[in-house]
Tab-separated table of C-alpha atoms in Angstrom:
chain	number	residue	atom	x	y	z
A	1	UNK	CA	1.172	8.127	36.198
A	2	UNK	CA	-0.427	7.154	32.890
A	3	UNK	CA	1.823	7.577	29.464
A	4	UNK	CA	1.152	7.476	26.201
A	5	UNK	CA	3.007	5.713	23.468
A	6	UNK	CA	3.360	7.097	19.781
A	7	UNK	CA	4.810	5.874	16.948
A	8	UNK	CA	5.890	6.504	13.025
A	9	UNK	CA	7.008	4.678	10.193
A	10	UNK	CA	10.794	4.803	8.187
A	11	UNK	CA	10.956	3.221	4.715
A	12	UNK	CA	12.749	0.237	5.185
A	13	UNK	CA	12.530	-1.717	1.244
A	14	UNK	CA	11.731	-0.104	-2.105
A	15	UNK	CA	10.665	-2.032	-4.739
A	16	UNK	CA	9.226	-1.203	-8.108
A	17	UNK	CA	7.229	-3.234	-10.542
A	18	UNK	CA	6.453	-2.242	-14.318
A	19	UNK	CA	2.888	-3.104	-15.150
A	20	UNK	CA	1.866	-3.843	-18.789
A	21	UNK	CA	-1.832	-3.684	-20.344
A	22	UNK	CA	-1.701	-5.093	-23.607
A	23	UNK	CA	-4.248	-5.037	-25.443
A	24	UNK	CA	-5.712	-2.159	-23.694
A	25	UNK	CA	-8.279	-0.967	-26.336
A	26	UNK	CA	-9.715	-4.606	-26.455
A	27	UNK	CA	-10.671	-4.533	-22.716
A	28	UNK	CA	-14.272	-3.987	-22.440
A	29	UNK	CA	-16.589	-2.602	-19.500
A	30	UNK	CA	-15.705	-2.782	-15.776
A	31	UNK	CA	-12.877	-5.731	-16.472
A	32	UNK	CA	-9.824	-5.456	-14.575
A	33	UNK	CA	-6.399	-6.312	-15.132
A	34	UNK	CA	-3.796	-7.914	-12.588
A	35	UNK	CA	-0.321	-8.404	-11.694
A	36	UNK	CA	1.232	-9.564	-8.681
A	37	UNK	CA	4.603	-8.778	-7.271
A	38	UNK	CA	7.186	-9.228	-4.086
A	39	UNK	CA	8.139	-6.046	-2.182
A	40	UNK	CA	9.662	-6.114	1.149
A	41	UNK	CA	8.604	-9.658	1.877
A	42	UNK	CA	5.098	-9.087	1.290
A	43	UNK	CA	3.134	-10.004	-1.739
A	44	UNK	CA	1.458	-7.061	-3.551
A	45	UNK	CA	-1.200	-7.263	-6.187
A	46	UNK	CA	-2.088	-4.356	-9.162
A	47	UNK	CA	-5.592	-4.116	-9.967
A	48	UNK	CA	-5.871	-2.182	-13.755
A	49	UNK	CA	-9.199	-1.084	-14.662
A	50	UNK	CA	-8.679	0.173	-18.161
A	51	UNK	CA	-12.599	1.737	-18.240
A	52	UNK	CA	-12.174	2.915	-15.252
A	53	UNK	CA	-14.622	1.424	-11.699
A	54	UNK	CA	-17.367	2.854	-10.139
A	55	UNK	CA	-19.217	4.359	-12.977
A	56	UNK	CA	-16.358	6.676	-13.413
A	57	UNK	CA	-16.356	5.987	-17.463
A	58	UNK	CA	-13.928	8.992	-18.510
A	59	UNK	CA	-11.240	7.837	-16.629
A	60	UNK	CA	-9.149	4.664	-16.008
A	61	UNK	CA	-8.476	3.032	-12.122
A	62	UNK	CA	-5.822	1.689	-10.401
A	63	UNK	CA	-5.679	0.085	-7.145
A	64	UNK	CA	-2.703	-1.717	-4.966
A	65	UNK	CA	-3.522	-4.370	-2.755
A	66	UNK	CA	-1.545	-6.508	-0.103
A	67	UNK	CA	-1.921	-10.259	-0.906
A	68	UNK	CA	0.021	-11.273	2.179
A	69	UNK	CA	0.974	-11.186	5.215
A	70	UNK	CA	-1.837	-9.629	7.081
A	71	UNK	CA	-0.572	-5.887	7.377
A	72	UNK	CA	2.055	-4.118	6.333
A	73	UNK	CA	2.839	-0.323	6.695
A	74	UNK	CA	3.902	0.911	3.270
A	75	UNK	CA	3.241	3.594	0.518
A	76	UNK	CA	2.684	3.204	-2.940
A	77	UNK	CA	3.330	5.299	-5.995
A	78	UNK	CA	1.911	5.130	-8.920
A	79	UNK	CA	2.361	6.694	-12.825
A	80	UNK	CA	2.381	6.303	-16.298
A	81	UNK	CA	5.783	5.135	-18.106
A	82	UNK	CA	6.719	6.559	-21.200
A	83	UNK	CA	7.859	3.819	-23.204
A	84	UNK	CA	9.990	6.145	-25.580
A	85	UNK	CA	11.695	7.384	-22.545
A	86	UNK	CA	12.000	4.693	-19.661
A	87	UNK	CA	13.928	6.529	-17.467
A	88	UNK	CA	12.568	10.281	-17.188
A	89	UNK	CA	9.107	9.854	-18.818
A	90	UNK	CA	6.934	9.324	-15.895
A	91	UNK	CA	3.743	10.996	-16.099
A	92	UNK	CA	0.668	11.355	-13.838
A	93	UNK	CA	2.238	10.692	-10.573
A	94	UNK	CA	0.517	9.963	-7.713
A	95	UNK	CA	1.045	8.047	-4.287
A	96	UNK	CA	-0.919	6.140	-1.748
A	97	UNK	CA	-0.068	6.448	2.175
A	98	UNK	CA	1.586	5.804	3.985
A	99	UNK	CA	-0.702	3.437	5.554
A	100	UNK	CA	-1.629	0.301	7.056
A	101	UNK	CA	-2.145	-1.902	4.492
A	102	UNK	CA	-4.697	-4.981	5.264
A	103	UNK	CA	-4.924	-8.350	3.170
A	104	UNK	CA	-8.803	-8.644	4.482
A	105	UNK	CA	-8.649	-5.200	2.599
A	106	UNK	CA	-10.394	-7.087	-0.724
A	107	UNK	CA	-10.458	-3.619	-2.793
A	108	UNK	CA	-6.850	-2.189	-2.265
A	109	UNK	CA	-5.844	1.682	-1.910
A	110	UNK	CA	-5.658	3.495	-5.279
A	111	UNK	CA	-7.396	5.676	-7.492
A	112	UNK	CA	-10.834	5.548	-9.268
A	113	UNK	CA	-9.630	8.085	-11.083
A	114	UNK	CA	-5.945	7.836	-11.998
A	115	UNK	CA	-5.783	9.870	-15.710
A	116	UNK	CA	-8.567	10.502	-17.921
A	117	UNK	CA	-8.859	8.697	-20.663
A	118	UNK	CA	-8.171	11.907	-22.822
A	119	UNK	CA	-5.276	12.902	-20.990
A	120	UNK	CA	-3.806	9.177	-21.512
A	121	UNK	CA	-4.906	9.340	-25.105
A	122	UNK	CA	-2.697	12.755	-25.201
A	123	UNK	CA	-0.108	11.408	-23.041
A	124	UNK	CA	2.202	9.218	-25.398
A	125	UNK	CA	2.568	6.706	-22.862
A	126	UNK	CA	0.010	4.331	-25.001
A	127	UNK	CA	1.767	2.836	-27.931
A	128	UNK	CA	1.274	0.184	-29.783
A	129	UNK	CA	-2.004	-0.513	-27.446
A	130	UNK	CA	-0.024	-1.055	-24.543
A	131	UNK	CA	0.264	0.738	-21.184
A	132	UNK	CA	3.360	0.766	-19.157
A	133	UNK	CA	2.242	1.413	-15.013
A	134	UNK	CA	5.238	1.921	-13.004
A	135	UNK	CA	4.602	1.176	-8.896
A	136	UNK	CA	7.021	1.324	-6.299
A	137	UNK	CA	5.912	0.376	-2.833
A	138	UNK	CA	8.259	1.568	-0.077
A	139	UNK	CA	7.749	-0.777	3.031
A	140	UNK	CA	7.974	0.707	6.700
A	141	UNK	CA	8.683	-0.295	9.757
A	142	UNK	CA	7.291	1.546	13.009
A	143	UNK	CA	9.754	3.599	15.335
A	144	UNK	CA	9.130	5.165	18.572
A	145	UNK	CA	8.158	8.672	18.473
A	146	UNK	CA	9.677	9.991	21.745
A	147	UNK	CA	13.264	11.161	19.841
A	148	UNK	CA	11.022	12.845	17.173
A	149	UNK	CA	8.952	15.425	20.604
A	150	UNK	CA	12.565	15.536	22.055
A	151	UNK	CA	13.683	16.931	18.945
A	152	UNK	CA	10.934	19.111	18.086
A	153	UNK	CA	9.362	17.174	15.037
A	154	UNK	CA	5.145	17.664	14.605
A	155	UNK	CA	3.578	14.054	14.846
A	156	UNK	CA	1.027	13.661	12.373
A	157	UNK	CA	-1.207	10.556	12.633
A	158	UNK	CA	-1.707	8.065	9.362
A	159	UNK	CA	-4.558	9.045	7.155
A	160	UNK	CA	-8.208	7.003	8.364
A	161	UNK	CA	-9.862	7.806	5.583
A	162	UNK	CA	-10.924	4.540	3.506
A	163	UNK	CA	-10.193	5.330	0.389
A	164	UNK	CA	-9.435	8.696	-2.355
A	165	UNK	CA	-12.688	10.429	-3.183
A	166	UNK	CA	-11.094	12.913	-4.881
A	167	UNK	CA	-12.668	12.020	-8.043
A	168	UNK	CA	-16.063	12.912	-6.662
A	169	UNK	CA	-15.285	16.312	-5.851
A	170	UNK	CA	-13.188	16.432	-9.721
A	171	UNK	CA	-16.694	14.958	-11.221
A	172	UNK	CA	-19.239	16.651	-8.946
A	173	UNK	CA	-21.075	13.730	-8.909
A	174	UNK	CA	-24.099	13.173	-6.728
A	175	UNK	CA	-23.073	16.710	-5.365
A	176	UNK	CA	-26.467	17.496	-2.903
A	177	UNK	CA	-24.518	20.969	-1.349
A	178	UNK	CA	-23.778	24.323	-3.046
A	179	UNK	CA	-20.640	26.454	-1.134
A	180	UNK	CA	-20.726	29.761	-1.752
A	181	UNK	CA	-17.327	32.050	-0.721
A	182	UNK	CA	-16.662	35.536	-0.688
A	183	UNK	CA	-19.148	38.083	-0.125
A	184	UNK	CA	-20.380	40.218	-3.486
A	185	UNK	CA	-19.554	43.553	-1.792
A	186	UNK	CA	-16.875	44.462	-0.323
A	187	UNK	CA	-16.293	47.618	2.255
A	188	UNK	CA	-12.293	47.694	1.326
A	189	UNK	CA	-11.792	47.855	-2.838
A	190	UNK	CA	-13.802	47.089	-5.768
A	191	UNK	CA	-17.063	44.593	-5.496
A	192	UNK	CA	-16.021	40.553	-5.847
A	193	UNK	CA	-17.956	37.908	-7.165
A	194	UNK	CA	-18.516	35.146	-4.755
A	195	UNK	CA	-17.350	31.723	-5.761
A	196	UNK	CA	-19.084	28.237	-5.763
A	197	UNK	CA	-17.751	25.141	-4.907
A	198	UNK	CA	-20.357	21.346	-5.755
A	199	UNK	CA	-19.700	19.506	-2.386
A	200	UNK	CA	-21.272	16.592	-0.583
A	201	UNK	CA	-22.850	17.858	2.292
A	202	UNK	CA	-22.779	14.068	4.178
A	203	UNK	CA	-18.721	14.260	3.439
A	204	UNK	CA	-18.258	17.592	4.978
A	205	UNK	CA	-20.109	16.615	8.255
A	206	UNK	CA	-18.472	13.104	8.345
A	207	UNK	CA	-15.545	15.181	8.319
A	208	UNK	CA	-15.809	18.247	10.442
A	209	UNK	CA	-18.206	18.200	13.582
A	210	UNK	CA	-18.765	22.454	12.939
A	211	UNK	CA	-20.063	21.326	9.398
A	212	UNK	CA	-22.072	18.546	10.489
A	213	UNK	CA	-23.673	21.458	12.979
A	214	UNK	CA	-24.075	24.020	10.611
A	215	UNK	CA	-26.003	21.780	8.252
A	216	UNK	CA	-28.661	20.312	10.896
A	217	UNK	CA	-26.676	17.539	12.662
A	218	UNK	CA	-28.017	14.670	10.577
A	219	UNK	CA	-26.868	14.588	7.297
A	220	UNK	CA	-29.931	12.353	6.059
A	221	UNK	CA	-32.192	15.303	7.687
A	222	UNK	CA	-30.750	18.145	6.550
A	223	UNK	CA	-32.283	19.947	3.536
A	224	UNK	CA	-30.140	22.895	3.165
A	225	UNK	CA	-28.649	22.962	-0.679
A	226	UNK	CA	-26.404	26.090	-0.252
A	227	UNK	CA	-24.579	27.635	2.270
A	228	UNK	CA	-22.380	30.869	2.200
A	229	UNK	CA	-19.173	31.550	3.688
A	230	UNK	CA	-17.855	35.395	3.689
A	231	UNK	CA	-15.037	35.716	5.564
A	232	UNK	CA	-12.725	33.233	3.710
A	233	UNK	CA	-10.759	33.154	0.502
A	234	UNK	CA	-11.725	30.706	-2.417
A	235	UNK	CA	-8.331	29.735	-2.718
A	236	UNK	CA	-7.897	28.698	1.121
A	237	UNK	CA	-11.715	26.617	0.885
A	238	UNK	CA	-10.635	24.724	-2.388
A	239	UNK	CA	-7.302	23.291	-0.177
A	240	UNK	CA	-9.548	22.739	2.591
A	241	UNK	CA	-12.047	20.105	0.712
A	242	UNK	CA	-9.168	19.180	-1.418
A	243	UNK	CA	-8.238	17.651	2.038
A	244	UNK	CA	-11.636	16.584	2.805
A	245	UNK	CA	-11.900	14.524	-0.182
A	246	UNK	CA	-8.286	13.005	-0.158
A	247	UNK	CA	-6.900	13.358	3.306
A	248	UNK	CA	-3.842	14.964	1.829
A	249	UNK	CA	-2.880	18.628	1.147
A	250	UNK	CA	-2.532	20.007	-2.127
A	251	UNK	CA	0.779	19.408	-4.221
A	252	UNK	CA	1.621	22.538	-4.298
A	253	UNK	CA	1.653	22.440	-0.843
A	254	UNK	CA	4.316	19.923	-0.454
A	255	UNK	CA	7.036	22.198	-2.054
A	256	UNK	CA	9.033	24.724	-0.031
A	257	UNK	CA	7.802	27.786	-1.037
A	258	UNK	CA	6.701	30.906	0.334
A	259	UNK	CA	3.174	30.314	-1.393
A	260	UNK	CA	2.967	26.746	0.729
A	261	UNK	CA	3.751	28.685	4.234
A	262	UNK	CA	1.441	31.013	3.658
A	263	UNK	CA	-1.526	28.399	2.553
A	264	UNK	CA	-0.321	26.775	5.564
A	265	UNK	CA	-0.601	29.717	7.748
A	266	UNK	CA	-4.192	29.831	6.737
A	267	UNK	CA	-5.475	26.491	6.387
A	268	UNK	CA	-4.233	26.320	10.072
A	269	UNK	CA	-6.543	28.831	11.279
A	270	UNK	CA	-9.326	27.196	9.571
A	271	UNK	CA	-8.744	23.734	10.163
A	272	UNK	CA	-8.620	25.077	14.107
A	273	UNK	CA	-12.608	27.235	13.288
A	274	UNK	CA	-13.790	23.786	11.803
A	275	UNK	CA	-11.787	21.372	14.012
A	276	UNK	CA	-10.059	19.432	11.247
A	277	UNK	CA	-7.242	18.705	13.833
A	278	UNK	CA	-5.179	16.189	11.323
A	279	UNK	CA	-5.314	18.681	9.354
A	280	UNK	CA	-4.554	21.426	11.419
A	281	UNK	CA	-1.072	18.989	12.342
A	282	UNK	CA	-0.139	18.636	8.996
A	283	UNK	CA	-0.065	23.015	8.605
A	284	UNK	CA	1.704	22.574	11.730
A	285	UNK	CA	3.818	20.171	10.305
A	286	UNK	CA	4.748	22.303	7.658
A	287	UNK	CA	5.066	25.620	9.231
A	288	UNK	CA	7.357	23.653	12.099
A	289	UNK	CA	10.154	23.358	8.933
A	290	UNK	CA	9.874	26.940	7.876
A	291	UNK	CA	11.462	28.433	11.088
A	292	UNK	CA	13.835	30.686	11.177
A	293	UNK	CA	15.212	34.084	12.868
A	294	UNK	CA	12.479	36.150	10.986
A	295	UNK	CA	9.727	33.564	10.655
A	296	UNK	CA	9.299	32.071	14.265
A	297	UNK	CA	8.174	34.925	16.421
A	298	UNK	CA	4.642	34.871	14.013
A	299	UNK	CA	4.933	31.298	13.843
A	300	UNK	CA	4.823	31.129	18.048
A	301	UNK	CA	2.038	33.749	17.938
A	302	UNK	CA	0.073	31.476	15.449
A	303	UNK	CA	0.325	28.762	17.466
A	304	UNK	CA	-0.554	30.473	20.825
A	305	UNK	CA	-3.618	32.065	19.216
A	306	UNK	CA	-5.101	28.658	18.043
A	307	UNK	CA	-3.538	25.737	20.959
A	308	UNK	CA	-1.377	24.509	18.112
A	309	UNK	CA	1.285	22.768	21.559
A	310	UNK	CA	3.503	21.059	19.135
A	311	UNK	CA	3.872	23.898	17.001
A	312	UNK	CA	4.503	26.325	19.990
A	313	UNK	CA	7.307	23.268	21.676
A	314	UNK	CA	9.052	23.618	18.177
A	315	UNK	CA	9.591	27.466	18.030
A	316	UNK	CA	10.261	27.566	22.028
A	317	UNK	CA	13.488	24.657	21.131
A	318	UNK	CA	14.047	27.118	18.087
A	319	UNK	CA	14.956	29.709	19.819
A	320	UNK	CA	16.764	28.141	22.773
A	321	UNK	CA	18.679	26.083	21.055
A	322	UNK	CA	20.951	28.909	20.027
A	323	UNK	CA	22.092	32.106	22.770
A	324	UNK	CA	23.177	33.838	19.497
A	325	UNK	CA	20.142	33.287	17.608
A	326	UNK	CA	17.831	34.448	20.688
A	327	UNK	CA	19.464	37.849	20.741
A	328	UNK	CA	19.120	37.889	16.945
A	329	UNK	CA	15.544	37.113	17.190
A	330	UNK	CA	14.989	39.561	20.175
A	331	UNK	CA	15.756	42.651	18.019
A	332	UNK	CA	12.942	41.258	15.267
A	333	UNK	CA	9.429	43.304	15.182
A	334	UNK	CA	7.322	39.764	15.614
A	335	UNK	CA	9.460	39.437	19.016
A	336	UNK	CA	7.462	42.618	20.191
A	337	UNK	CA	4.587	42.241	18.429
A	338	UNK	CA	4.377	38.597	20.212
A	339	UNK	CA	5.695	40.361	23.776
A	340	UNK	CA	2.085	42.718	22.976
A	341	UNK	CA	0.251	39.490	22.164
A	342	UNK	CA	0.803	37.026	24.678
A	343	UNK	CA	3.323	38.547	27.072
A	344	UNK	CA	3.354	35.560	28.962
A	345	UNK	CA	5.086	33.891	26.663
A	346	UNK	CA	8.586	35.001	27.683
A	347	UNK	CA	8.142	33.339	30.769
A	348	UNK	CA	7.708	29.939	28.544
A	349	UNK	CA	11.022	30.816	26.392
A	350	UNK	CA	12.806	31.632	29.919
A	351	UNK	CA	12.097	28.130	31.030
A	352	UNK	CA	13.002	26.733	27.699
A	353	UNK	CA	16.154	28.411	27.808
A	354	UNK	CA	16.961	27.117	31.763
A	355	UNK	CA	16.299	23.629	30.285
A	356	UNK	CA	19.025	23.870	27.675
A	357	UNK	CA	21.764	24.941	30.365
């Protein structure tokens, strides 16, 4: 019988490494700056572009990059120290991975946009005409993934997208595809206004084979500038091509708050209708460490209704894992509205439950 082997990453070494740009006014078109440090026994390398790269003018860039060895799985963070306040005045946050890091990998993993240049100018973090960057790179090592499905943990696979292009959906750059959401009548309450969104219509189908449909199957071919999508919120579309663009969900997202589940909750069911399925892991992810008595009858229905297994193998361990918690969560109205739903389901908590004793 075949198996399959899985892995993840824990950090291992953190080190940091405070970057200064002196002079930073006097640095002139694309020039970059560089420093090179030693984090985990690997040699990294900052790459400063004080006018920013890629004909992104209004903005600066910064990029890590592994010198040596070869690879190395890691995640880097990256923002602005206040020099008036070394200890608590970081600004502009913002991280990289975790990822595979490559030495053949010339360009590095970073951000063509990192902070405006009016946002740095407003900042305070440039005084005297020097820049303080502060990066810490935490190094990983992989670990087998088995304990994580025994315990009920959502696997979500590394990030394969090459690089940040969040600053082309921020600029609009280039933008060939109009997105329109929301319908301008509406049969329940007063009329809404439908809302637009500048994407790249080659990005979208790269990324979701039911994009890459709707807009003719070859991106070069297609010559559709607008589409419209009625039966979705704005506010659920923006986190999906936030996602598109960055491979990451939004930061609000990575809080535990009753706003994140339910984002979660819905980005779910559309990552499933445009089968974004590392996406649709990472909801899962997320809604997997919102459990509890009240939560993870809906949860079990949610992911019944859209093949979500991992999600389904943590609320079936949920609820076995306790006798007490199971007759708690028996008496709940999601318990019978998930009985209604998918009333086979019992049979899958029953056998859940004989595997505990």
């Amino acid at each position: 019988m075949a198996t399959c082997k899985t892995s993840s990453t824990v950090v291992v070494h953190t080190g940091g490494h405070l970057f200064e740009a002196v002079g930073h006014s006097l640095v002139s078109g694309q020039t970059h700056l560089t420093s090179t440090f030693r984090v985990g026994g690997a040699n990294w390398c900052i790459r400063y572009y004080p006018n920013g790269e890629r004909g992104v003018a209004d903005s600066t860039s910064v990029y890590l990059r592994l010198l040596s060895p070869d690879e190395v799985m890691a995640s880097g963070f990256f923002c602005l120290q206040d020099p008036a306040s070394p200890s608590t005045g970081e600004k502009n946050k913002r991280s990289v991975g975790p990822r595979k890091f490559l030495s053949s990998e010339i360009g590095g993993w970073g951000y063509a946009r990192f902070v405006s240049k009016a946002d740095l100018a407003a900042s305070g973090c440039l005084k005297d005409d020097c820049l303080v960057i502060k990066c810490t790179v935490e190094v990983s090592e992989f670990i087998d993934n088995y304990a994580r499905l025994n315990e009920g943990q959502i696997i979500v696979p590394p990030s394969n997208l090459g690089t940040d292009l969040g600053y082309l959906l921020e600029s609009g750059l280039k933008a060939d595809l109009t997105v329109k959401i929301g319908s301008s009548t509406s049969l329940r309450g007063p009329r809404r206004k439908a809302k637009s969104f500048k994407v790249h219509a080659c990005l979208l189908g790269a990324r979701s084979p039911v994009f890459r449909a709707q807009l003719g199957g070859s991106m070069k071919e297609s010559k559709q500038s607008s589409i419209c999508i009625k039966d979705m919120d704005a506010k659920v579309f923006e986190a999906l091509i936030h996602y598109m663009y960055t491979d990451c969900l939004p930061d609000f997202m990575e809080e535990t708050t009753k706003e994140a589940t339910s984002m979660a909750q819905h980005l779910l069911v559309v990552a499933d209708r445009y089968a974004v399925e590392r996406l649709k892991l990472m909801c899962a992810s997320k809604l997997s460490n919102a459990i509890d008595a009240d939560s993870v009858c809906f949860t079990l229905d949610l992911a019944q209704q859209y093949n979500c297994q991992q999600l389904k193998d943590c609320c079936l361990k949920y609820m076995a894992k306790d006798r007490h918690r199971l007759r708690d969560i028996k008496k709940t109205k999601g318990f019978e509205q998930l009985q209604k739903n998918h009333p086979l389901i019992v049979c899958d908590i029953l056998d859940e439950v004989i595997g505990k004793m």
